[in-house]
mmCIF file with all atom_site columns, C-alpha atoms in Angstrom:
data_model
loop_
_atom_site.group_PDB
_atom_site.id
_atom_site.type_symbol
_atom_site.label_atom_id
_atom_site.label_alt_id
_atom_site.label_comp_id
_atom_site.label_asym_id
_atom_site.label_entity_id
_atom_site.label_seq_id
_atom_site.pdbx_PDB_ins_code
_atom_site.Cartn_x
_atom_site.Cartn_y
_atom_site.Cartn_z
_atom_site.occupancy
_atom_site.B_iso_or_equiv
_atom_site.pdbx_formal_charge
_atom_site.auth_seq_id
_atom_site.auth_comp_id
_atom_site.auth_asym_id
_atom_site.auth_atom_id
_atom_site.pdbx_PDB_model_num
ATOM 1  C CA . MET A 1 1  ? 0.032   -0.071 -0.189  1.00 58.00 ? 284 MET A CA 1
ATOM 2  C CA . ILE A 1 2  ? 2.994   2.408  0.942   1.00 65.00 ? 285 ILE A CA 1
ATOM 3  C CA . CYS A 1 3  ? 4.444   1.819  -2.639  1.00 64.00 ? 286 CYS A CA 1
ATOM 4  C CA . GLN A 1 4  ? 1.329   2.693  -4.265  1.00 62.00 ? 287 GLN A CA 1
ATOM 5  C CA . LEU A 1 5  ? 0.905   5.984  -2.196  1.00 67.00 ? 288 LEU A CA 1
ATOM 6  C CA . LEU A 1 6  ? 4.407   6.684  -3.567  1.00 67.00 ? 289 LEU A CA 1
ATOM 7  C CA . LEU A 1 7  ? 3.258   6.522  -7.105  1.00 69.00 ? 290 LEU A CA 1
ATOM 8  C CA . ASN A 1 8  ? 1.678   9.920  -6.123  1.00 69.00 ? 291 ASN A CA 1
ATOM 9  C CA . ARG A 1 9  ? 4.955   11.226 -5.405  1.00 76.00 ? 292 ARG A CA 1
ATOM 10 C CA . SER A 1 10 ? 3.943   12.143 -2.323  1.00 76.00 ? 293 SER A CA 1
ATOM 11 C CA . PRO A 1 11 ? 3.136   10.272 1.423   1.00 73.00 ? 294 PRO A CA 1
ATOM 12 C CA . LEU A 1 12 ? 1.226   12.943 2.531   1.00 78.00 ? 295 LEU A CA 1
ATOM 13 C CA . LEU A 1 13 ? -2.631  12.754 2.811   1.00 75.00 ? 296 LEU A CA 1
ATOM 14 C CA . GLU A 1 14 ? -2.743  16.288 1.835   1.00 77.00 ? 297 GLU A CA 1
ATOM 15 C CA . ASP A 1 15 ? -1.753  15.209 -1.838  1.00 79.00 ? 298 ASP A CA 1
ATOM 16 C CA . LEU A 1 16 ? -4.226  12.324 -2.155  1.00 81.00 ? 299 LEU A CA 1
ATOM 17 C CA . SER A 1 17 ? -6.937  14.065 -4.403  1.00 86.00 ? 300 SER A CA 1
ATOM 18 C CA . THR A 1 18 ? -10.158 12.217 -6.008  1.00 90.00 ? 301 THR A CA 1
ATOM 19 C CA . GLU A 1 19 ? -8.134  11.867 -9.222  1.00 88.00 ? 302 GLU A CA 1
ATOM 20 C CA . ALA A 1 20 ? -5.109  10.547 -7.425  1.00 84.00 ? 303 ALA A CA 1
ATOM 21 C CA . LEU A 1 21 ? -6.873  7.897  -5.451  1.00 85.00 ? 304 LEU A CA 1
ATOM 22 C CA . ALA A 1 22 ? -8.568  6.956  -8.720  1.00 86.00 ? 305 ALA A CA 1
ATOM 23 C CA . ALA A 1 23 ? -5.454  6.324  -10.475 1.00 83.00 ? 306 ALA A CA 1
ATOM 24 C CA . LEU A 1 24 ? -4.210  4.122  -7.787  1.00 79.00 ? 307 LEU A CA 1
ATOM 25 C CA . ARG A 1 25 ? -7.187  1.954  -8.607  1.00 80.00 ? 308 ARG A CA 1
ATOM 26 C CA . VAL A 1 26 ? -6.227  1.073  -12.072 1.00 83.00 ? 309 VAL A CA 1
ATOM 27 C CA . PRO A 1 27 ? -3.142  -1.233 -11.556 1.00 78.00 ? 310 PRO A CA 1
ATOM 28 C CA . PRO A 1 28 ? -4.379  -4.722 -11.462 1.00 79.00 ? 311 PRO A CA 1
ATOM 29 C CA . ALA A 1 29 ? -2.268  -5.306 -8.347  1.00 71.00 ? 312 ALA A CA 1
ATOM 30 C CA . MET A 1 30 ? -4.926  -3.108 -6.560  1.00 72.00 ? 313 MET A CA 1
ATOM 31 C CA . ARG A 1 31 ? -7.804  -5.598 -6.913  1.00 74.00 ? 314 ARG A CA 1
ATOM 32 C CA . GLY A 1 32 ? -8.563  -8.055 -3.960  1.00 76.00 ? 315 GLY A CA 1
ATOM 33 C CA . GLN A 1 33 ? -7.449  -7.055 -0.416  1.00 74.00 ? 316 GLN A CA 1
ATOM 34 C CA . TRP A 1 34 ? -5.356  -4.332 -1.596  1.00 78.00 ? 317 TRP A CA 1
ATOM 35 C CA . GLY A 1 35 ? -8.504  -2.422 -3.176  1.00 79.00 ? 318 GLY A CA 1
ATOM 36 C CA . LYS A 1 36 ? -10.291 -3.241 -0.085  1.00 82.00 ? 319 LYS A CA 1
ATOM 37 C CA . ASP A 1 37 ? -7.571  -1.431 2.146   1.00 83.00 ? 320 ASP A CA 1
ATOM 38 C CA . LEU A 1 38 ? -7.595  1.553  -0.534  1.00 83.00 ? 321 LEU A CA 1
ATOM 39 C CA . TYR A 1 39 ? -11.292 1.511  -0.559  1.00 88.00 ? 322 TYR A CA 1
ATOM 40 C CA . GLY A 1 40 ? -11.036 2.307  3.582   1.00 87.00 ? 323 GLY A CA 1
ATOM 41 C CA . LEU A 1 41 ? -8.105  5.054  2.918   1.00 85.00 ? 324 LEU A CA 1
ATOM 42 C CA . HIS A 1 42 ? -10.143 6.682  0.048   1.00 89.00 ? 325 HIS A CA 1
ATOM 43 C CA . ARG A 1 43 ? -13.082 6.816  2.866   1.00 91.00 ? 326 ARG A CA 1
ATOM 44 C CA . ALA A 1 44 ? -10.820 8.201  5.445   1.00 88.00 ? 327 ALA A CA 1
ATOM 45 C CA . VAL A 1 45 ? -9.367  10.863 3.026   1.00 88.00 ? 328 VAL A CA 1
ATOM 46 C CA . ALA A 1 46 ? -12.902 11.710 1.999   1.00 92.00 ? 329 ALA A CA 1
ATOM 47 C CA . ALA A 1 47 ? -13.830 12.054 5.797   1.00 93.00 ? 330 ALA A CA 1
ATOM 48 C CA . LEU A 1 48 ? -10.848 14.626 6.058   1.00 89.00 ? 331 LEU A CA 1
ATOM 49 C CA . GLY A 1 49 ? -12.547 16.527 3.587   1.00 92.00 ? 332 GLY A CA 1
ATOM 50 C CA . ARG A 1 50 ? -9.510  16.134 0.917   1.00 88.00 ? 333 ARG A CA 1
ATOM 51 C CA . ALA A 1 51 ? -11.150 14.369 -1.682  1.00 91.00 ? 334 ALA A CA 1
ATOM 52 C CA . ASP A 1 52 ? -14.902 13.243 -2.807  1.00 94.00 ? 335 ASP A CA 1
ATOM 53 C CA . PRO A 1 53 ? -16.102 9.963  -1.581  1.00 94.00 ? 336 PRO A CA 1
ATOM 54 C CA . PRO A 1 54 ? -15.001 6.760  -3.044  1.00 91.00 ? 337 PRO A CA 1
ATOM 55 C CA . PRO A 1 55 ? -17.298 5.327  -5.744  1.00 86.00 ? 338 PRO A CA 1
ATOM 56 C CA . SER A 1 56 ? -19.916 2.739  -4.313  1.00 79.00 ? 339 SER A CA 1
ATOM 57 C CA . GLY A 1 57 ? -18.566 -0.930 -4.848  1.00 62.00 ? 340 GLY A CA 1
ATOM 58 C CA . ALA A 1 58 ? -15.138 -0.041 -5.383  1.00 51.00 ? 341 ALA A CA 1
#
């Protein structure tokens, strides 16, 4: 998960936009358990007001 965040070129939550989080969903490696972790992270970032909520069923 940390490696995927670094693909955003920043480990800071402030830099995780809706677009950046959507781009992290694209790699096939982000399916399964990693996708669930990303969904949780996306919800947390959205709760902080830094991104839109994740798409339902993601």
